[in-house]
Amino acid sequence: MAANNPELARLANSVLQPGFVGTTAPDWLRRRIGEGLASVVLFGRNIVHPEQVAALTAELRAENPGLIIAIDEEAGDVTRIEAGTGATRPGNLALGAVDDVELTEQVAYDIGRQLHAMGVSLNYAPSADVNSNPKNPVIGVRSFGARTDLVCRHTAAWIRGLQSAGVAACAKHFPGHGDTSVDSHHGLPHVAADAREIARTALPPFTAAMEAGVRTVMTAHMLIPAYDDTLPATLSPRIIRDLLRDELGFTGLVVTDGIEMGAVSDLYGIDGATVRALAGGVDAVCVGGENAEESVTTGLTDAIVAAVRDGSLPEERLAEAAARVHEFAAWSAALTRGVPAGDPRGGDGSDHEIGLVAARRAVRVHHDPAGPARFPLAGDPHVVEFSPVTSLAIDGRTPWGVAEPLRALRPGTTSVRIGESELTGAAGAADVLDGRALRPADGRELVVVVRDAARHPWMWQALADLLRRRPDALVVEMGLPAEDRLGAVHLSTHGATRVSGIAAAEVLTGAV
């Protein structure tokens, strides 16, 4: 169908931001760029090492020098460029815990310098969500914190740092994904707050982002009856046009979160969600996190063209969206050209020391000197790490934990990682904990590592069971800290990055 409408197809191509499979540019993607595709998104599967990414982006821009090349690099737990090795910079929650806006700006600048050297022009970050619900399954450590004022100042600082390095920022997930209890990758979250409460708590970070110069906002896939009781925010003219554009005055590019996510695709299909998002006021559609085949992009182009022809998507609206994409592409290209290129291995060939500095400052230690635990560690410990199933926003292969960093400092360290399925399986939790956690720790100090323990009942129970039998165990929480801390010695790293694990190991051993 699109082949019979080349000009319309070109408009349709320009509003798509697809991902792809492979570490070099596939032929179909090159061809589609020639047919008007204005944006491409990189994911962890496209990345081997920094020099390879720089070569890939150069290959893509050979087809169109103004191509927008985007990535979802929040750092912290959500990293793409370091998915295989673990992040060398802590995420938002750690930066919020330190609460030093200059440090936040420096970390974002370091990220931006590396992305810029790799040829990336748009970063889908930072998360401007206020994590007001501690049970939130998809935001958590990706937020700077639970206080609106804190999130405002660090959102602004992060944007300033990233954009000063020549990479465009993107504030997400509008109008705020922090007060939710459903992961939008799998279902549709509902926000119960009224408009006044949302305006007071969730919207100010987006206003701060605009004041800091952000030119891209990403929408959230969630239902907010205070504004629209029928359509999710990504598809809602009341939220995109009336709230974001008219009330808040945003004139930049509006991009969707992954359009194949269950919150919208389960309701309307990928094609239907794409058309409704564009009709509702979105300018660009992100796709390809899960569906990266050529057929998906072709199908979306055809669906957009068909929607214009049947009147469900006015051609003027599509043309307006395409114009905003091209306007943003020109602005981001100028931003990129304004900063000299660096070394793709690091901001300026550095080892990202600022990331380790930030991770160290984010560690919080709660120590009861009268308790049974010895601190710091005197010998080589046994480490038990409880591993949850993470959100799809987090690359499941990314290394995390404290065992390996501890082993670097104490070579005799032993370790085991235990998941929910093992504790709920046929063997039973008691037998698993006895055989894999307690017996190997006979005569050794015990370190127990958890990740969002308060959000996972199985993990919280397992931690409590271990501490009843080994009250001298040292506990490390690498997710969102709970209000009730278990353990006479309890460390909070505010994230599960590689540098957070290093920082925790240094504290545990007394190296720092």
Short mmCIF file of C-alpha atoms in Angstrom, two decimals:
data_model
loop_
_atom_site.label_atom_id
_atom_site.label_comp_id
_atom_site.label_asym_id
_atom_site.label_seq_id
_atom_site.Cartn_x
_atom_site.Cartn_y
_atom_site.Cartn_z
CA MET A 1 0.00 0.00 0.00
CA ALA A 2 2.72 2.48 0.97
CA ALA A 3 4.46 1.85 -2.36
CA ASN A 4 1.47 3.41 -4.13
CA ASN A 5 1.71 6.55 -2.00
CA PRO A 6 5.43 7.44 -1.98
CA GLU A 7 5.05 10.93 -0.51
CA LEU A 8 2.64 9.77 2.16
CA ALA A 9 4.89 6.80 2.91
CA ARG A 10 7.81 9.18 3.30
CA LEU A 11 5.88 11.15 5.91
CA ALA A 12 4.94 7.91 7.67
CA ASN A 13 8.55 6.70 7.70
CA SER A 14 9.74 9.98 9.20
CA VAL A 15 7.66 9.60 12.38
CA LEU A 16 8.91 6.08 13.21
CA GLN A 17 11.88 5.41 15.50
CA PRO A 18 12.56 1.69 14.95
CA GLY A 19 15.11 -0.66 16.42
CA PHE A 20 16.80 -3.45 14.49
CA VAL A 21 18.78 -6.63 15.03
CA GLY A 22 22.51 -6.82 14.47
CA THR A 23 25.73 -4.94 15.08
CA THR A 24 25.92 -3.60 11.52
CA ALA A 25 23.19 -1.81 9.56
CA PRO A 26 20.89 -4.28 7.77
CA ASP A 27 20.04 -3.63 4.12
CA TRP A 28 16.37 -3.00 4.85
CA LEU A 29 17.22 -0.26 7.33
CA ARG A 30 19.56 1.49 4.88
CA ARG A 31 16.85 1.34 2.24
CA ARG A 32 14.22 2.67 4.64
CA ILE A 33 16.45 5.61 5.62
CA GLY A 34 16.63 6.46 1.93
CA GLU A 35 12.83 6.35 1.87
CA GLY A 36 12.46 8.96 4.60
CA LEU A 37 13.13 7.20 7.91
CA ALA A 38 14.47 9.99 10.11
CA SER A 39 15.34 8.08 13.30
CA VAL A 40 16.83 4.82 14.51
CA VAL A 41 17.03 3.42 18.06
CA LEU A 42 19.93 1.36 19.40
CA PHE A 43 19.43 -1.39 21.98
CA GLY A 44 21.84 -3.61 23.89
CA ARG A 45 21.70 -6.22 21.13
CA ASN A 46 23.32 -3.72 18.74
CA ILE A 47 26.31 -3.06 21.00
CA VAL A 48 29.56 -4.96 21.38
CA HIS A 49 32.03 -2.22 22.33
CA PRO A 50 32.24 1.56 21.91
CA GLU A 51 34.35 1.56 18.75
CA GLN A 52 31.89 -0.83 17.08
CA VAL A 53 28.97 1.49 17.94
CA ALA A 54 30.85 4.47 16.49
CA ALA A 55 31.37 2.49 13.28
CA LEU A 56 27.69 1.49 13.22
CA THR A 57 26.42 5.05 13.65
CA ALA A 58 28.79 6.26 10.92
CA GLU A 59 27.43 3.53 8.66
CA LEU A 60 23.85 4.66 9.35
CA ARG A 61 24.62 8.34 8.81
CA ALA A 62 26.22 7.56 5.47
CA GLU A 63 22.61 7.15 4.32
CA ASN A 64 21.45 10.39 5.97
CA PRO A 65 23.88 12.73 7.79
CA GLY A 66 20.97 14.23 9.76
CA LEU A 67 19.66 10.89 11.02
CA ILE A 68 18.50 10.92 14.65
CA ILE A 69 20.22 8.03 16.45
CA ALA A 70 18.59 7.38 19.82
CA ILE A 71 19.37 5.12 22.75
CA ASP A 72 17.86 4.38 26.16
CA GLU A 73 20.93 4.99 28.31
CA GLU A 74 19.81 6.01 31.78
CA ALA A 75 23.02 4.52 33.23
CA GLY A 76 22.46 2.76 36.53
CA ASP A 77 20.32 -0.35 36.21
CA VAL A 78 19.06 0.65 32.74
CA THR A 79 22.16 0.67 30.56
CA ARG A 80 22.55 -0.27 26.93
CA ILE A 81 26.17 0.66 26.22
CA GLU A 82 27.38 -1.32 29.25
CA ALA A 83 24.74 -4.04 29.32
CA GLY A 84 27.39 -6.76 28.96
CA THR A 85 29.76 -5.44 31.61
CA GLY A 86 27.65 -3.50 34.12
CA ALA A 87 27.36 0.26 34.37
CA THR A 88 30.33 2.40 35.38
CA ARG A 89 27.98 5.17 36.56
CA PRO A 90 25.27 4.83 39.20
CA GLY A 91 21.66 5.54 38.36
CA ASN A 92 19.24 8.23 39.40
CA LEU A 93 18.35 6.95 42.88
CA ALA A 94 22.01 6.94 43.89
CA LEU A 95 22.44 10.50 42.59
CA GLY A 96 19.31 11.57 44.44
CA ALA A 97 20.60 9.97 47.65
CA VAL A 98 23.79 12.02 47.41
CA ASP A 99 21.75 15.11 46.45
CA ASP A 100 24.62 17.04 44.92
CA VAL A 101 23.36 18.65 41.71
CA GLU A 102 26.90 19.38 40.51
CA LEU A 103 27.74 15.68 40.83
CA THR A 104 24.58 14.73 38.92
CA GLU A 105 25.52 17.16 36.16
CA GLN A 106 29.06 15.73 36.01
CA VAL A 107 27.81 12.13 35.75
CA ALA A 108 25.35 13.05 32.99
CA TYR A 109 28.10 14.94 31.17
CA ASP A 110 30.34 11.86 31.35
CA ILE A 111 27.55 9.74 29.86
CA GLY A 112 26.89 12.34 27.19
CA ARG A 113 30.54 12.62 26.14
CA GLN A 114 30.71 8.88 25.54
CA LEU A 115 27.39 8.78 23.66
CA HIS A 116 28.46 11.77 21.57
CA ALA A 117 31.72 10.05 20.65
CA MET A 118 29.75 6.95 19.68
CA GLY A 119 27.56 8.97 17.31
CA VAL A 120 24.36 8.96 19.40
CA SER A 121 22.34 12.19 19.17
CA LEU A 122 19.28 11.50 21.40
CA ASN A 123 19.19 9.78 24.77
CA TYR A 124 15.81 8.65 26.15
CA ALA A 125 16.75 9.91 29.62
CA PRO A 126 16.41 11.04 32.33
CA SER A 127 13.46 9.54 34.14
CA ALA A 128 11.64 12.55 35.61
CA ASP A 129 9.22 10.32 37.52
CA VAL A 130 8.67 10.93 41.24
CA ASN A 131 8.70 7.43 42.74
CA SER A 132 5.95 8.11 45.25
CA ASN A 133 4.86 4.44 45.32
CA PRO A 134 7.62 2.29 46.89
CA LYS A 135 5.99 -0.82 45.39
CA ASN A 136 6.38 0.55 41.84
CA PRO A 137 7.60 -2.40 39.74
CA VAL A 138 9.04 -0.46 36.80
CA ILE A 139 10.48 2.85 38.08
CA GLY A 140 12.06 2.35 41.54
CA VAL A 141 15.81 3.07 41.37
CA ARG A 142 15.34 4.73 37.98
CA SER A 143 13.86 7.74 39.79
CA PHE A 144 15.89 10.34 41.64
CA GLY A 145 13.58 9.78 44.62
CA ALA A 146 10.17 10.16 46.21
CA ARG A 147 10.25 13.94 46.74
CA THR A 148 9.14 16.29 44.00
CA ASP A 149 11.67 19.02 44.81
CA LEU A 150 14.55 16.53 44.74
CA VAL A 151 13.46 15.08 41.39
CA CYS A 152 13.04 18.58 39.92
CA ARG A 153 16.55 19.78 40.66
CA HIS A 154 18.28 16.56 39.60
CA THR A 155 16.21 16.19 36.43
CA ALA A 156 17.30 19.69 35.43
CA ALA A 157 20.95 19.02 36.34
CA TRP A 158 21.01 15.73 34.42
CA ILE A 159 19.62 17.43 31.31
CA ARG A 160 22.12 20.28 31.54
CA GLY A 161 25.01 17.84 31.90
CA LEU A 162 23.96 15.57 29.04
CA GLN A 163 23.15 18.37 26.60
CA SER A 164 26.35 20.26 27.37
CA ALA A 165 28.11 17.15 26.04
CA GLY A 166 26.29 17.42 22.70
CA VAL A 167 23.52 14.83 23.17
CA ALA A 168 19.82 15.69 23.37
CA ALA A 169 17.95 14.61 26.50
CA CYS A 170 14.40 13.28 26.81
CA ALA A 171 12.26 13.73 29.94
CA LYS A 172 10.12 10.67 30.67
CA HIS A 173 7.52 9.26 31.36
CA PHE A 174 4.96 12.06 31.01
CA PRO A 175 2.89 12.91 33.01
CA GLY A 176 4.72 10.83 35.65
CA HIS A 177 4.97 7.05 36.12
CA GLY A 178 6.00 7.08 39.78
CA ASP A 179 2.63 6.46 41.45
CA THR A 180 1.85 3.14 39.73
CA SER A 181 1.79 -0.50 40.77
CA VAL A 182 1.69 -2.20 37.34
CA ASP A 183 4.59 -2.59 34.90
CA SER A 184 3.39 -1.06 31.61
CA HIS A 185 5.45 -3.59 29.67
CA HIS A 186 2.81 -6.14 30.68
CA GLY A 187 -0.40 -4.30 31.64
CA LEU A 188 -2.09 -0.91 31.84
CA PRO A 189 -1.31 1.02 35.05
CA HIS A 190 -4.04 3.23 36.54
CA VAL A 191 -3.30 6.46 38.40
CA ALA A 192 -5.92 7.23 41.03
CA ALA A 193 -4.71 10.72 42.00
CA ASP A 194 -6.80 13.76 41.08
CA ALA A 195 -5.57 16.51 38.76
CA ARG A 196 -4.60 18.81 41.63
CA GLU A 197 -2.41 16.13 43.24
CA ILE A 198 -0.77 15.25 39.92
CA ALA A 199 -0.08 18.93 39.24
CA ARG A 200 1.50 19.26 42.68
CA THR A 201 3.64 16.12 42.73
CA ALA A 202 4.20 14.61 39.27
CA LEU A 203 4.24 17.51 36.79
CA PRO A 204 6.87 19.89 38.29
CA PRO A 205 9.88 17.78 37.18
CA PHE A 206 8.69 18.07 33.58
CA THR A 207 8.38 21.82 33.94
CA ALA A 208 11.91 21.84 35.39
CA ALA A 209 13.08 19.78 32.41
CA MET A 210 11.62 22.29 29.97
CA GLU A 211 13.24 25.17 31.84
CA ALA A 212 16.55 23.29 31.58
CA GLY A 213 16.20 23.14 27.80
CA VAL A 214 14.82 19.68 27.10
CA ARG A 215 13.38 19.38 23.58
CA THR A 216 11.95 15.85 23.81
CA VAL A 217 9.35 14.35 26.14
CA MET A 218 8.41 10.65 26.24
CA THR A 219 4.86 9.66 27.12
CA ALA A 220 3.75 7.04 29.64
CA HIS A 221 1.48 4.12 28.82
CA MET A 222 -0.98 4.50 31.69
CA LEU A 223 -4.59 5.47 32.31
CA ILE A 224 -5.15 8.69 34.26
CA PRO A 225 -8.90 9.20 34.79
CA ALA A 226 -8.28 12.67 36.22
CA TYR A 227 -7.50 13.71 32.64
CA ASP A 228 -8.88 10.96 30.43
CA ASP A 229 -10.82 7.92 31.66
CA THR A 230 -10.72 6.15 28.29
CA LEU A 231 -7.36 6.52 26.56
CA PRO A 232 -3.87 5.87 27.99
CA ALA A 233 -1.68 8.97 28.15
CA THR A 234 0.29 8.04 25.01
CA LEU A 235 -2.93 8.05 22.98
CA SER A 236 -4.77 10.89 24.71
CA PRO A 237 -5.26 14.33 23.09
CA ARG A 238 -6.37 15.63 26.50
CA ILE A 239 -2.99 14.75 27.98
CA ILE A 240 -0.70 15.46 25.03
CA ARG A 241 -2.40 18.49 23.46
CA ASP A 242 -4.38 20.03 26.30
CA LEU A 243 -1.99 19.34 29.21
CA LEU A 244 1.52 19.06 27.75
CA ARG A 245 1.19 21.47 24.83
CA ASP A 246 -1.41 24.04 25.90
CA GLU A 247 -1.15 24.12 29.69
CA LEU A 248 2.58 23.45 30.14
CA GLY A 249 3.62 25.10 26.88
CA PHE A 250 5.87 22.36 25.48
CA THR A 251 6.69 22.96 21.81
CA GLY A 252 9.26 20.22 21.22
CA LEU A 253 9.14 16.59 20.09
CA VAL A 254 6.78 14.14 21.79
CA VAL A 255 7.84 10.50 21.46
CA THR A 256 6.10 7.37 22.70
CA ASP A 257 7.50 4.80 25.05
CA GLY A 258 7.88 1.45 23.24
CA ILE A 259 4.64 1.13 21.32
CA GLU A 260 4.68 -2.68 21.51
CA MET A 261 4.44 -2.62 25.30
CA GLY A 262 1.44 -4.49 26.63
CA ALA A 263 -0.25 -1.45 28.19
CA VAL A 264 -1.24 -0.18 24.72
CA SER A 265 -0.59 -3.00 22.26
CA ASP A 266 -2.82 -5.43 24.19
CA LEU A 267 -5.68 -2.97 23.77
CA TYR A 268 -5.20 -1.83 20.17
CA GLY A 269 -2.40 -3.86 18.60
CA ILE A 270 0.87 -2.24 17.56
CA ASP A 271 -0.65 -0.77 14.42
CA GLY A 272 -3.74 0.59 16.18
CA ALA A 273 -1.74 2.04 19.07
CA THR A 274 0.63 3.77 16.62
CA VAL A 275 -2.18 5.41 14.66
CA ARG A 276 -4.02 6.50 17.82
CA ALA A 277 -0.82 7.93 19.31
CA LEU A 278 -0.15 10.05 16.22
CA ALA A 279 -3.77 11.17 16.03
CA GLY A 280 -3.63 12.07 19.72
CA GLY A 281 -0.68 14.42 19.29
CA VAL A 282 2.49 12.29 19.46
CA ASP A 283 5.18 13.17 16.90
CA ALA A 284 7.39 10.05 16.88
CA VAL A 285 6.74 6.39 17.66
CA CYS A 286 9.42 4.27 19.33
CA VAL A 287 9.26 0.60 18.32
CA GLY A 288 11.65 -2.31 18.22
CA GLY A 289 12.54 -3.08 21.79
CA GLU A 290 10.76 -6.40 21.37
CA ASN A 291 9.65 -6.32 17.72
CA ALA A 292 12.61 -5.34 15.54
CA GLU A 293 11.88 -7.11 12.26
CA GLU A 294 11.59 -5.26 8.96
CA SER A 295 8.01 -6.47 8.67
CA VAL A 296 7.02 -4.52 11.81
CA THR A 297 8.30 -1.21 10.41
CA THR A 298 6.71 -1.95 7.04
CA GLY A 299 3.42 -2.80 8.72
CA LEU A 300 3.45 0.45 10.73
CA THR A 301 4.17 2.52 7.63
CA ASP A 302 1.27 0.84 5.83
CA ALA A 303 -1.02 1.33 8.84
CA ILE A 304 -0.24 5.05 9.00
CA VAL A 305 -0.83 5.50 5.27
CA ALA A 306 -4.10 3.57 5.49
CA ALA A 307 -5.24 5.67 8.46
CA VAL A 308 -4.64 8.88 6.49
CA ARG A 309 -6.58 7.50 3.56
CA ASP A 310 -9.57 6.43 5.67
CA GLY A 311 -9.58 9.67 7.67
CA SER A 312 -8.77 8.26 11.10
CA LEU A 313 -5.45 10.14 11.01
CA PRO A 314 -5.70 13.60 9.40
CA GLU A 315 -2.89 14.18 6.93
CA GLU A 316 -2.32 17.62 8.49
CA ARG A 317 -1.59 15.94 11.84
CA LEU A 318 0.89 13.55 10.22
CA ALA A 319 2.58 16.44 8.42
CA GLU A 320 2.77 18.39 11.69
CA ALA A 321 4.41 15.41 13.43
CA ALA A 322 6.91 14.94 10.58
CA ALA A 323 7.79 18.63 10.67
CA ARG A 324 8.54 18.41 14.41
CA VAL A 325 10.76 15.40 13.82
CA HIS A 326 12.76 17.26 11.17
CA GLU A 327 12.92 20.39 13.31
CA PHE A 328 14.27 18.34 16.20
CA ALA A 329 16.75 16.55 13.90
CA ALA A 330 18.17 19.90 12.79
CA TRP A 331 18.39 21.19 16.36
CA SER A 332 20.04 18.02 17.71
CA ALA A 333 22.50 17.94 14.80
CA ALA A 334 23.51 21.52 15.64
CA LEU A 335 23.84 20.56 19.32
CA THR A 336 26.10 17.66 18.36
CA ARG A 337 28.24 19.77 16.03
CA GLY A 338 28.72 22.31 18.79
CA VAL A 339 30.82 19.88 20.86
CA PRO A 340 34.13 18.38 19.65
CA ALA A 341 34.09 14.60 19.30
CA GLY A 342 35.87 12.60 22.00
CA ASP A 343 37.00 9.03 22.49
CA PRO A 344 34.14 6.47 22.20
CA ARG A 345 35.68 4.46 25.05
CA GLY A 346 34.95 7.29 27.47
CA GLY A 347 34.13 10.96 27.80
CA ASP A 348 37.71 12.00 27.02
CA GLY A 349 39.43 8.65 27.12
CA SER A 350 38.79 8.55 30.88
CA ASP A 351 37.87 5.56 33.02
CA HIS A 352 34.66 7.18 34.26
CA GLU A 353 36.15 7.81 37.71
CA ILE A 354 33.26 10.20 38.40
CA GLY A 355 30.91 7.20 38.36
CA LEU A 356 32.81 5.41 41.11
CA VAL A 357 33.02 8.63 43.12
CA ALA A 358 29.24 8.97 42.90
CA ALA A 359 28.63 5.30 43.78
CA ARG A 360 30.84 5.57 46.86
CA ARG A 361 29.04 8.68 48.05
CA ALA A 362 25.66 6.96 47.59
CA VAL A 363 26.35 4.05 49.97
CA ARG A 364 24.55 4.39 53.30
CA VAL A 365 25.56 2.23 56.29
CA HIS A 366 23.27 1.48 59.22
CA HIS A 367 25.29 -0.25 61.93
CA ASP A 368 24.14 -1.29 65.37
CA PRO A 369 27.45 -1.44 67.31
CA ALA A 370 25.73 -3.51 70.00
CA GLY A 371 24.55 -6.06 67.45
CA PRO A 372 26.12 -9.46 66.74
CA ALA A 373 27.57 -8.59 63.33
CA ARG A 374 31.30 -7.98 62.86
CA PHE A 375 31.92 -4.94 60.68
CA PRO A 376 33.96 -4.52 58.57
CA LEU A 377 34.55 -8.10 57.49
CA ALA A 378 37.49 -9.83 59.12
CA GLY A 379 37.86 -12.76 56.73
CA ASP A 380 36.70 -14.19 53.41
CA PRO A 381 32.87 -14.26 53.50
CA HIS A 382 30.21 -16.40 51.92
CA VAL A 383 27.86 -14.23 49.84
CA VAL A 384 24.21 -15.08 49.21
CA GLU A 385 22.57 -13.00 46.49
CA PHE A 386 18.79 -13.16 46.03
CA SER A 387 17.97 -12.46 42.39
CA PRO A 388 14.51 -11.21 41.34
CA VAL A 389 12.98 -11.16 37.89
CA THR A 390 13.52 -7.59 36.68
CA SER A 391 11.44 -5.33 34.48
CA LEU A 392 11.98 -5.56 30.71
CA ALA A 393 13.46 -2.06 30.93
CA ILE A 394 16.53 -3.70 32.50
CA ASP A 395 18.71 -5.93 30.33
CA GLY A 396 18.64 -9.29 32.08
CA ARG A 397 22.25 -10.12 31.14
CA THR A 398 23.73 -7.06 32.87
CA PRO A 399 26.06 -8.13 35.71
CA TRP A 400 25.18 -6.97 39.21
CA GLY A 401 25.90 -7.88 42.79
CA VAL A 402 28.59 -7.73 45.46
CA ALA A 403 30.16 -11.20 45.22
CA GLU A 404 32.53 -10.48 42.32
CA PRO A 405 33.76 -7.12 43.65
CA LEU A 406 34.29 -8.77 47.07
CA ARG A 407 36.25 -11.57 45.44
CA ALA A 408 38.55 -8.99 43.89
CA LEU A 409 39.35 -7.73 47.40
CA ARG A 410 39.07 -11.06 49.23
CA PRO A 411 39.99 -13.85 46.77
CA GLY A 412 38.69 -16.56 49.11
CA THR A 413 35.11 -15.26 48.92
CA THR A 414 32.51 -17.87 47.99
CA SER A 415 29.04 -17.08 46.67
CA VAL A 416 25.68 -18.37 45.52
CA ARG A 417 22.80 -16.69 43.71
CA ILE A 418 19.25 -17.84 44.47
CA GLY A 419 16.04 -17.00 42.59
CA GLU A 420 12.38 -17.19 43.57
CA SER A 421 11.75 -20.42 41.66
CA GLU A 422 14.33 -22.27 43.77
CA LEU A 423 12.76 -21.16 47.04
CA THR A 424 9.26 -22.07 45.92
CA GLY A 425 10.22 -25.34 44.21
CA ALA A 426 9.94 -28.93 45.34
CA ALA A 427 12.99 -28.77 47.61
CA GLY A 428 11.42 -26.10 49.80
CA ALA A 429 12.88 -22.84 51.01
CA ALA A 430 14.34 -24.25 54.22
CA ASP A 431 16.32 -26.95 52.41
CA VAL A 432 17.58 -24.52 49.78
CA LEU A 433 18.69 -21.99 52.39
CA ASP A 434 20.34 -24.72 54.47
CA GLY A 435 22.15 -26.31 51.55
CA ARG A 436 23.17 -23.27 49.52
CA ALA A 437 23.30 -20.40 52.00
CA LEU A 438 24.01 -21.59 55.54
CA ARG A 439 26.17 -24.71 55.23
CA PRO A 440 28.74 -23.06 52.91
CA ALA A 441 28.88 -20.22 55.45
CA ASP A 442 29.84 -22.48 58.35
CA GLY A 443 32.83 -20.82 59.96
CA ARG A 444 32.59 -17.87 57.60
CA GLU A 445 31.05 -14.45 57.83
CA LEU A 446 27.84 -14.17 55.83
CA VAL A 447 26.85 -11.36 53.45
CA VAL A 448 23.28 -11.36 52.15
CA VAL A 449 22.54 -9.26 49.05
CA VAL A 450 18.98 -8.33 48.10
CA ARG A 451 17.42 -6.20 45.37
CA ASP A 452 14.11 -4.49 46.13
CA ALA A 453 13.49 -6.92 48.99
CA ALA A 454 10.41 -5.08 50.29
CA ARG A 455 8.74 -5.45 46.88
CA HIS A 456 9.27 -9.21 46.72
CA PRO A 457 7.61 -11.14 49.60
CA TRP A 458 9.63 -14.28 48.87
CA MET A 459 12.90 -12.34 49.16
CA TRP A 460 11.88 -10.51 52.30
CA GLN A 461 10.89 -13.80 53.95
CA ALA A 462 14.12 -15.52 52.90
CA LEU A 463 16.17 -12.63 54.27
CA ALA A 464 14.26 -12.72 57.57
CA ASP A 465 14.75 -16.52 57.79
CA LEU A 466 18.50 -16.22 57.27
CA LEU A 467 18.85 -13.43 59.82
CA ARG A 468 16.96 -15.45 62.44
CA ARG A 469 19.55 -18.17 62.09
CA ARG A 470 22.53 -15.95 61.35
CA PRO A 471 21.88 -12.59 63.09
CA ASP A 472 25.53 -11.72 62.49
CA ALA A 473 24.98 -11.58 58.69
CA LEU A 474 25.70 -8.31 56.90
CA VAL A 475 22.91 -7.16 54.57
CA VAL A 476 23.34 -5.21 51.33
CA GLU A 477 20.23 -3.76 49.64
CA MET A 478 20.95 -2.93 45.98
CA GLY A 479 17.44 -1.80 45.09
CA LEU A 480 15.02 0.64 46.65
CA PRO A 481 15.71 0.72 50.41
CA ALA A 482 12.83 -0.33 52.66
CA GLU A 483 11.64 1.77 55.57
CA ASP A 484 12.18 -1.24 57.84
CA ARG A 485 15.80 -2.35 57.63
CA LEU A 486 16.68 -5.93 58.53
CA GLY A 487 20.13 -6.69 59.88
CA ALA A 488 22.45 -5.26 62.50
CA VAL A 489 24.62 -4.05 59.61
CA HIS A 490 22.64 -2.88 56.61
CA LEU A 491 24.17 -1.19 53.55
CA SER A 492 22.05 0.59 50.92
CA THR A 493 23.71 1.21 47.55
CA HIS A 494 20.63 2.75 45.83
CA GLY A 495 21.18 0.71 42.69
CA ALA A 496 22.60 -2.55 41.37
CA THR A 497 25.26 -1.21 39.02
CA ARG A 498 28.78 -2.61 38.80
CA VAL A 499 30.21 0.47 40.48
CA SER A 500 27.61 0.21 43.25
CA GLY A 501 28.81 -3.33 43.92
CA ILE A 502 32.42 -2.14 43.99
CA ALA A 503 31.54 0.65 46.41
CA ALA A 504 29.69 -1.76 48.70
CA ALA A 505 32.60 -4.24 48.66
CA GLU A 506 35.00 -1.47 49.63
CA VAL A 507 32.84 -0.52 52.60
CA LEU A 508 32.30 -4.14 53.68
CA THR A 509 36.03 -4.82 53.77
CA GLY A 510 37.03 -1.49 55.24
CA ALA A 511 38.94 -0.54 52.08
CA VAL A 512 37.06 2.77 52.11
#
